[in-house]
PDB file of C-alpha atoms in Angstrom:
ATOM      1  CA  MET X   1      85.776 171.158 -78.866  1.00 86.00           C
ATOM      2  CA  SER X   2      88.754 173.189 -80.130  1.00 93.00           C
ATOM      3  CA  LEU X   3      92.269 171.825 -79.834  1.00 95.00           C
ATOM      4  CA  ILE X   4      95.765 173.474 -79.989  1.00 97.00           C
ATOM      5  CA  ILE X   5      98.956 171.500 -80.643  1.00 97.00           C
ATOM      6  CA  GLY X   6     102.500 172.770 -80.516  1.00 97.00           C
ATOM      7  CA  ASP X   7     105.041 174.966 -78.942  1.00 98.00           C
ATOM      8  CA  SER X   8     105.214 178.451 -77.218  1.00 98.00           C
ATOM      9  CA  THR X   9     103.327 180.007 -80.188  1.00 98.00           C
ATOM     10  CA  ALA X  10     100.584 177.604 -79.579  1.00 98.00           C
ATOM     11  CA  LEU X  11     100.482 178.575 -75.865  1.00 98.00           C
ATOM     12  CA  GLY X  12     100.446 182.238 -76.742  1.00 98.00           C
ATOM     13  CA  THR X  13      97.594 181.751 -79.115  1.00 98.00           C
ATOM     14  CA  ALA X  14      95.719 179.581 -76.556  1.00 97.00           C
ATOM     15  CA  ASN X  15      96.107 182.463 -74.002  1.00 97.00           C
ATOM     16  CA  ALA X  16      94.824 185.017 -76.555  1.00 97.00           C
ATOM     17  CA  LEU X  17      91.756 182.891 -77.286  1.00 97.00           C
ATOM     18  CA  ALA X  18      91.159 182.355 -73.597  1.00 96.00           C
ATOM     19  CA  ALA X  19      91.214 186.118 -73.160  1.00 95.00           C
ATOM     20  CA  GLN X  20      88.251 186.051 -75.677  1.00 95.00           C
ATOM     21  CA  GLY X  21      86.354 183.455 -73.647  1.00 95.00           C
ATOM     22  CA  ILE X  22      87.261 180.656 -76.174  1.00 94.00           C
ATOM     23  CA  ARG X  23      88.480 177.562 -74.208  1.00 91.00           C
ATOM     24  CA  CYS X  24      90.614 175.008 -75.957  1.00 94.00           C
ATOM     25  CA  ALA X  25      92.250 171.730 -75.100  1.00 94.00           C
ATOM     26  CA  VAL X  26      95.959 172.387 -75.354  1.00 95.00           C
ATOM     27  CA  HIS X  27      98.737 169.934 -76.050  1.00 96.00           C
ATOM     28  CA  ALA X  28     101.773 172.271 -76.136  1.00 97.00           C
ATOM     29  CA  ARG X  29     104.862 173.129 -74.323  1.00 97.00           C
ATOM     30  CA  VAL X  30     107.469 176.064 -74.423  1.00 97.00           C
ATOM     31  CA  GLY X  31     110.380 174.879 -76.410  1.00 97.00           C
ATOM     32  CA  ALA X  32     108.578 171.719 -77.919  1.00 97.00           C
ATOM     33  CA  PRO X  33     110.158 170.335 -81.016  1.00 97.00           C
ATOM     34  CA  SER X  34     107.977 168.593 -83.588  1.00 98.00           C
ATOM     35  CA  GLY X  35     109.271 165.140 -82.705  1.00 97.00           C
ATOM     36  CA  GLU X  36     107.770 165.563 -79.243  1.00 97.00           C
ATOM     37  CA  SER X  37     104.348 165.756 -80.500  1.00 96.00           C
ATOM     38  CA  VAL X  38     104.923 162.615 -82.702  1.00 96.00           C
ATOM     39  CA  LYS X  39     105.769 160.805 -79.473  1.00 96.00           C
ATOM     40  CA  THR X  40     103.009 162.164 -77.211  1.00 94.00           C
ATOM     41  CA  PHE X  41     100.049 163.364 -79.209  1.00 93.00           C
ATOM     42  CA  ARG X  42      96.816 161.393 -79.942  1.00 87.00           C
ATOM     43  CA  SER X  43      93.980 163.373 -81.268  1.00 82.00           C
ATOM     44  CA  PRO X  44      90.818 163.275 -79.154  1.00 81.00           C
ATOM     45  CA  VAL X  45      87.625 162.183 -80.943  1.00 75.00           C
ATOM     46  CA  GLY X  46      85.345 164.997 -81.601  1.00 74.00           C
ATOM     47  CA  ALA X  47      87.866 167.836 -82.117  1.00 81.00           C
ATOM     48  CA  GLY X  48      86.219 170.447 -84.265  1.00 91.00           C
ATOM     49  CA  ARG X  49      88.774 173.249 -84.839  1.00 96.00           C
ATOM     50  CA  VAL X  50      92.483 172.486 -84.492  1.00 96.00           C
ATOM     51  CA  LEU X  51      95.502 174.729 -84.546  1.00 98.00           C
ATOM     52  CA  ILE X  52      98.967 173.099 -85.143  1.00 98.00           C
ATOM     53  CA  ALA X  53     101.927 175.309 -84.279  1.00 98.00           C
ATOM     54  CA  LEU X  54     105.086 173.390 -84.702  1.00 98.00           C
ATOM     55  CA  GLY X  55     108.394 173.915 -86.409  1.00 98.00           C
ATOM     56  CA  SER X  56     109.757 177.013 -84.586  1.00 97.00           C
ATOM     57  CA  ASN X  57     112.019 175.019 -82.324  1.00 97.00           C
ATOM     58  CA  ASP X  58     113.606 172.797 -84.981  1.00 95.00           C
ATOM     59  CA  PRO X  59     114.324 174.766 -88.079  1.00 94.00           C
ATOM     60  CA  THR X  60     117.203 172.453 -89.101  1.00 96.00           C
ATOM     61  CA  ASN X  61     115.561 169.192 -88.148  1.00 97.00           C
ATOM     62  CA  PRO X  62     115.819 166.910 -91.148  1.00 98.00           C
ATOM     63  CA  ARG X  63     112.705 164.960 -89.847  1.00 98.00           C
ATOM     64  CA  LEU X  64     110.448 168.056 -89.579  1.00 98.00           C
ATOM     65  CA  ALA X  65     108.371 167.233 -92.656  1.00 98.00           C
ATOM     66  CA  ARG X  66     107.910 163.546 -91.542  1.00 98.00           C
ATOM     67  CA  ASN X  67     107.036 164.674 -87.983  1.00 98.00           C
ATOM     68  CA  LEU X  68     104.457 167.239 -89.191  1.00 98.00           C
ATOM     69  CA  MET X  69     102.969 164.765 -91.526  1.00 98.00           C
ATOM     70  CA  VAL X  70     102.520 162.153 -88.711  1.00 97.00           C
ATOM     71  CA  VAL X  71     100.975 164.778 -86.443  1.00 97.00           C
ATOM     72  CA  ARG X  72      98.583 165.913 -89.169  1.00 96.00           C
ATOM     73  CA  GLN X  73      97.572 162.275 -90.073  1.00 94.00           C
ATOM     74  CA  ARG X  74      96.775 161.732 -86.366  1.00 93.00           C
ATOM     75  CA  THR X  75      94.749 165.008 -86.132  1.00 93.00           C
ATOM     76  CA  MET X  76      90.999 164.419 -86.242  1.00 89.00           C
ATOM     77  CA  GLY X  77      89.416 167.768 -86.754  1.00 89.00           C
ATOM     78  CA  SER X  78      86.919 169.261 -89.025  1.00 91.00           C
ATOM     79  CA  GLN X  79      88.880 172.410 -89.412  1.00 95.00           C
ATOM     80  CA  VAL X  80      92.701 172.278 -89.111  1.00 97.00           C
ATOM     81  CA  THR X  81      94.794 175.450 -89.310  1.00 98.00           C
ATOM     82  CA  TRP X  82      98.519 175.796 -89.113  1.00 98.00           C
ATOM     83  CA  LEU X  83     100.885 178.544 -87.759  1.00 98.00           C
ATOM     84  CA  ALA X  84     103.981 178.838 -90.113  1.00 98.00           C
ATOM     85  CA  PRO X  85     107.001 179.876 -88.022  1.00 98.00           C
ATOM     86  CA  TYR X  86     108.972 183.076 -88.733  1.00 98.00           C
ATOM     87  CA  HIS X  87     112.022 181.113 -89.886  1.00 98.00           C
ATOM     88  CA  ALA X  88     111.744 180.513 -93.639  1.00 98.00           C
ATOM     89  CA  SER X  89     112.797 176.932 -94.020  1.00 97.00           C
ATOM     90  CA  PRO X  90     110.284 175.437 -91.487  1.00 98.00           C
ATOM     91  CA  ALA X  91     107.689 177.819 -92.764  1.00 98.00           C
ATOM     92  CA  ARG X  92     107.957 176.435 -96.258  1.00 98.00           C
ATOM     93  CA  ILE X  93     107.770 172.858 -94.872  1.00 98.00           C
ATOM     94  CA  VAL X  94     104.598 173.647 -92.636  1.00 98.00           C
ATOM     95  CA  THR X  95     103.003 175.443 -95.685  1.00 98.00           C
ATOM     96  CA  ASP X  96     103.620 172.461 -98.020  1.00 98.00           C
ATOM     97  CA  ILE X  97     102.218 169.930 -95.541  1.00 98.00           C
ATOM     98  CA  ALA X  98      99.179 172.127 -94.828  1.00 98.00           C
ATOM     99  CA  ARG X  99      98.513 172.605 -98.503  1.00 98.00           C
ATOM    100  CA  SER X 100      98.756 168.840 -99.114  1.00 97.00           C
ATOM    101  CA  PHE X 101      95.759 168.457 -96.799  1.00 97.00           C
ATOM    102  CA  GLY X 102      93.951 171.556 -97.995  1.00 97.00           C
ATOM    103  CA  ASP X 103      94.438 173.229 -94.656  1.00 98.00           C
ATOM    104  CA  PRO X 104      94.810 177.010 -94.218  1.00 98.00           C
ATOM    105  CA  VAL X 105      97.984 178.497 -92.989  1.00 98.00           C
ATOM    106  CA  ILE X 106      98.720 181.654 -90.948  1.00 98.00           C
ATOM    107  CA  GLN X 107     102.145 182.942 -91.755  1.00 98.00           C
ATOM    108  CA  LEU X 108     103.681 184.342 -88.615  1.00 98.00           C
ATOM    109  CA  ALA X 109     106.042 186.330 -90.786  1.00 97.00           C
ATOM    110  CA  SER X 110     103.150 188.599 -91.590  1.00 97.00           C
ATOM    111  CA  ILE X 111     102.696 189.543 -87.814  1.00 97.00           C
ATOM    112  CA  PRO X 112     105.261 191.743 -86.113  1.00 97.00           C
ATOM    113  CA  SER X 113     107.827 190.071 -83.843  1.00 97.00           C
ATOM    114  CA  ARG X 114     110.697 191.301 -81.594  1.00 95.00           C
ATOM    115  CA  ASP X 115     112.628 188.030 -81.604  1.00 97.00           C
ATOM    116  CA  ARG X 116     111.536 186.428 -84.984  1.00 96.00           C
ATOM    117  CA  VAL X 117     110.146 183.493 -82.969  1.00 97.00           C
ATOM    118  CA  HIS X 118     107.004 184.869 -81.193  1.00 98.00           C
ATOM    119  CA  PRO X 119     104.441 187.446 -82.262  1.00 98.00           C
ATOM    120  CA  GLN X 120     104.482 190.828 -80.380  1.00 97.00           C
ATOM    121  CA  ASN X 121     100.757 190.369 -80.065  1.00 96.00           C
ATOM    122  CA  TYR X 122      98.968 187.029 -80.100  1.00 97.00           C
ATOM    123  CA  ARG X 123      95.538 188.746 -80.396  1.00 97.00           C
ATOM    124  CA  LYS X 124      96.477 189.239 -84.051  1.00 96.00           C
ATOM    125  CA  VAL X 125      96.885 185.461 -84.359  1.00 97.00           C
ATOM    126  CA  ALA X 126      93.670 184.818 -82.574  1.00 97.00           C
ATOM    127  CA  ALA X 127      91.828 187.349 -84.714  1.00 96.00           C
ATOM    128  CA  THR X 128      93.227 185.780 -87.893  1.00 96.00           C
ATOM    129  CA  LEU X 129      91.919 182.406 -86.775  1.00 96.00           C
ATOM    130  CA  GLN X 130      88.354 183.833 -86.521  1.00 93.00           C
ATOM    131  CA  TRP X 131      87.266 181.316 -83.940  1.00 94.00           C
ATOM    132  CA  ARG X 132      84.269 182.306 -82.063  1.00 87.00           C
ATOM    133  CA  LYS X 133      82.618 180.889 -78.881  1.00 79.00           C
ATOM    134  CA  THR X 134      80.661 177.840 -79.610  1.00 63.00           C
ATOM    135  CA  ALA X 135      77.866 176.057 -77.608  1.00 48.00           C
ATOM    136  CA  SER X 136      79.864 172.804 -77.714  1.00 44.00           C
ATOM    137  CA  ILE X 137      82.263 174.068 -74.974  1.00 38.00           C
ATOM    138  CA  ARG X 138      81.229 172.505 -71.691  1.00 41.00           C
ATOM    139  CA  ALA X 139      80.040 175.194 -69.193  1.00 37.00           C
ATOM    140  CA  ASP X 140      81.732 173.354 -66.271  1.00 37.00           C
ATOM    141  CA  TYR X 141      85.118 173.542 -67.827  1.00 36.00           C
ATOM    142  CA  ARG X 142      87.929 174.845 -65.701  1.00 40.00           C
ATOM    143  CA  PRO X 143      91.562 174.817 -66.616  1.00 41.00           C
ATOM    144  CA  THR X 144      93.685 173.024 -63.960  1.00 38.00           C
ATOM    145  CA  ARG X 145      96.297 175.703 -64.076  1.00 41.00           C
ATOM    146  CA  ALA X 146      97.016 178.986 -65.853  1.00 44.00           C
ATOM    147  CA  LEU X 147      98.910 178.753 -69.063  1.00 44.00           C
ATOM    148  CA  PRO X 148     102.461 180.085 -68.838  1.00 47.00           C
ATOM    149  CA  SER X 149     103.302 183.278 -70.751  1.00 46.00           C
ATOM    150  CA  PRO X 150     105.136 182.323 -73.944  1.00 46.00           C
ATOM    151  CA  GLN X 151     106.621 185.729 -74.495  1.00 46.00           C
ATOM    152  CA  HIS X 152     110.125 184.624 -73.513  1.00 42.00           C
ATOM    153  CA  GLU X 153     111.702 181.222 -73.508  1.00 38.00           C
ATOM    154  CA  SER X 154     112.660 179.993 -70.118  1.00 36.00           C
ATOM    155  CA  SER X 155     114.775 177.028 -68.871  1.00 33.00           C
ATOM    156  CA  VAL X 156     111.590 175.598 -67.210  1.00 34.00           C
ATOM    157  CA  ARG X 157     110.240 172.851 -69.359  1.00 34.00           C
ATOM    158  CA  GLN X 158     106.706 171.986 -68.524  1.00 38.00           C
ATOM    159  CA  ALA X 159     103.913 170.219 -70.333  1.00 40.00           C
ATOM    160  CA  VAL X 160     100.472 171.894 -70.220  1.00 43.00           C
ATOM    161  CA  VAL X 161      97.690 169.606 -71.336  1.00 45.00           C
ATOM    162  CA  LEU X 162      94.130 170.563 -70.698  1.00 45.00           C
ATOM    163  CA  SER X 163      91.312 168.226 -71.431  1.00 37.00           C
ATOM    164  CA  PHE X 164      87.567 168.028 -71.245  1.00 35.00           C
TER     165      PHE X 164
END
């Protein structure tokens, strides 16, 4: 099972992976700050690949490093990858936490963006992950609803959690 945790950049990446036929459990919400995941996220047993995309929505949060550390300590995955936000300060924090665990980091700053929050094209993020379909994904999996488009922030605040 693959798992994606985070904010709108997590949702955009989940959509890009789904377009390739790669289904993931998603614990993400547009506008989600890192503290929200600390309060609500519990890693499922058996997660293989995990993507953590947090920090874009709280670049000045003094608790960002602590929040990311808590989320990472709760993450039970054989391969954990991080998305570092475009904003330099949280990107450094994400990179430091990831490196302390030996996790790879995708620097969103290396991917073109119109708003310096979201990539112009999430397919580039998905391609950088190099996730492929695996036999461990259940054949009867059906998302309960379509994932929202993360291209633009909206005032609608909605949680999207898919599980197997």
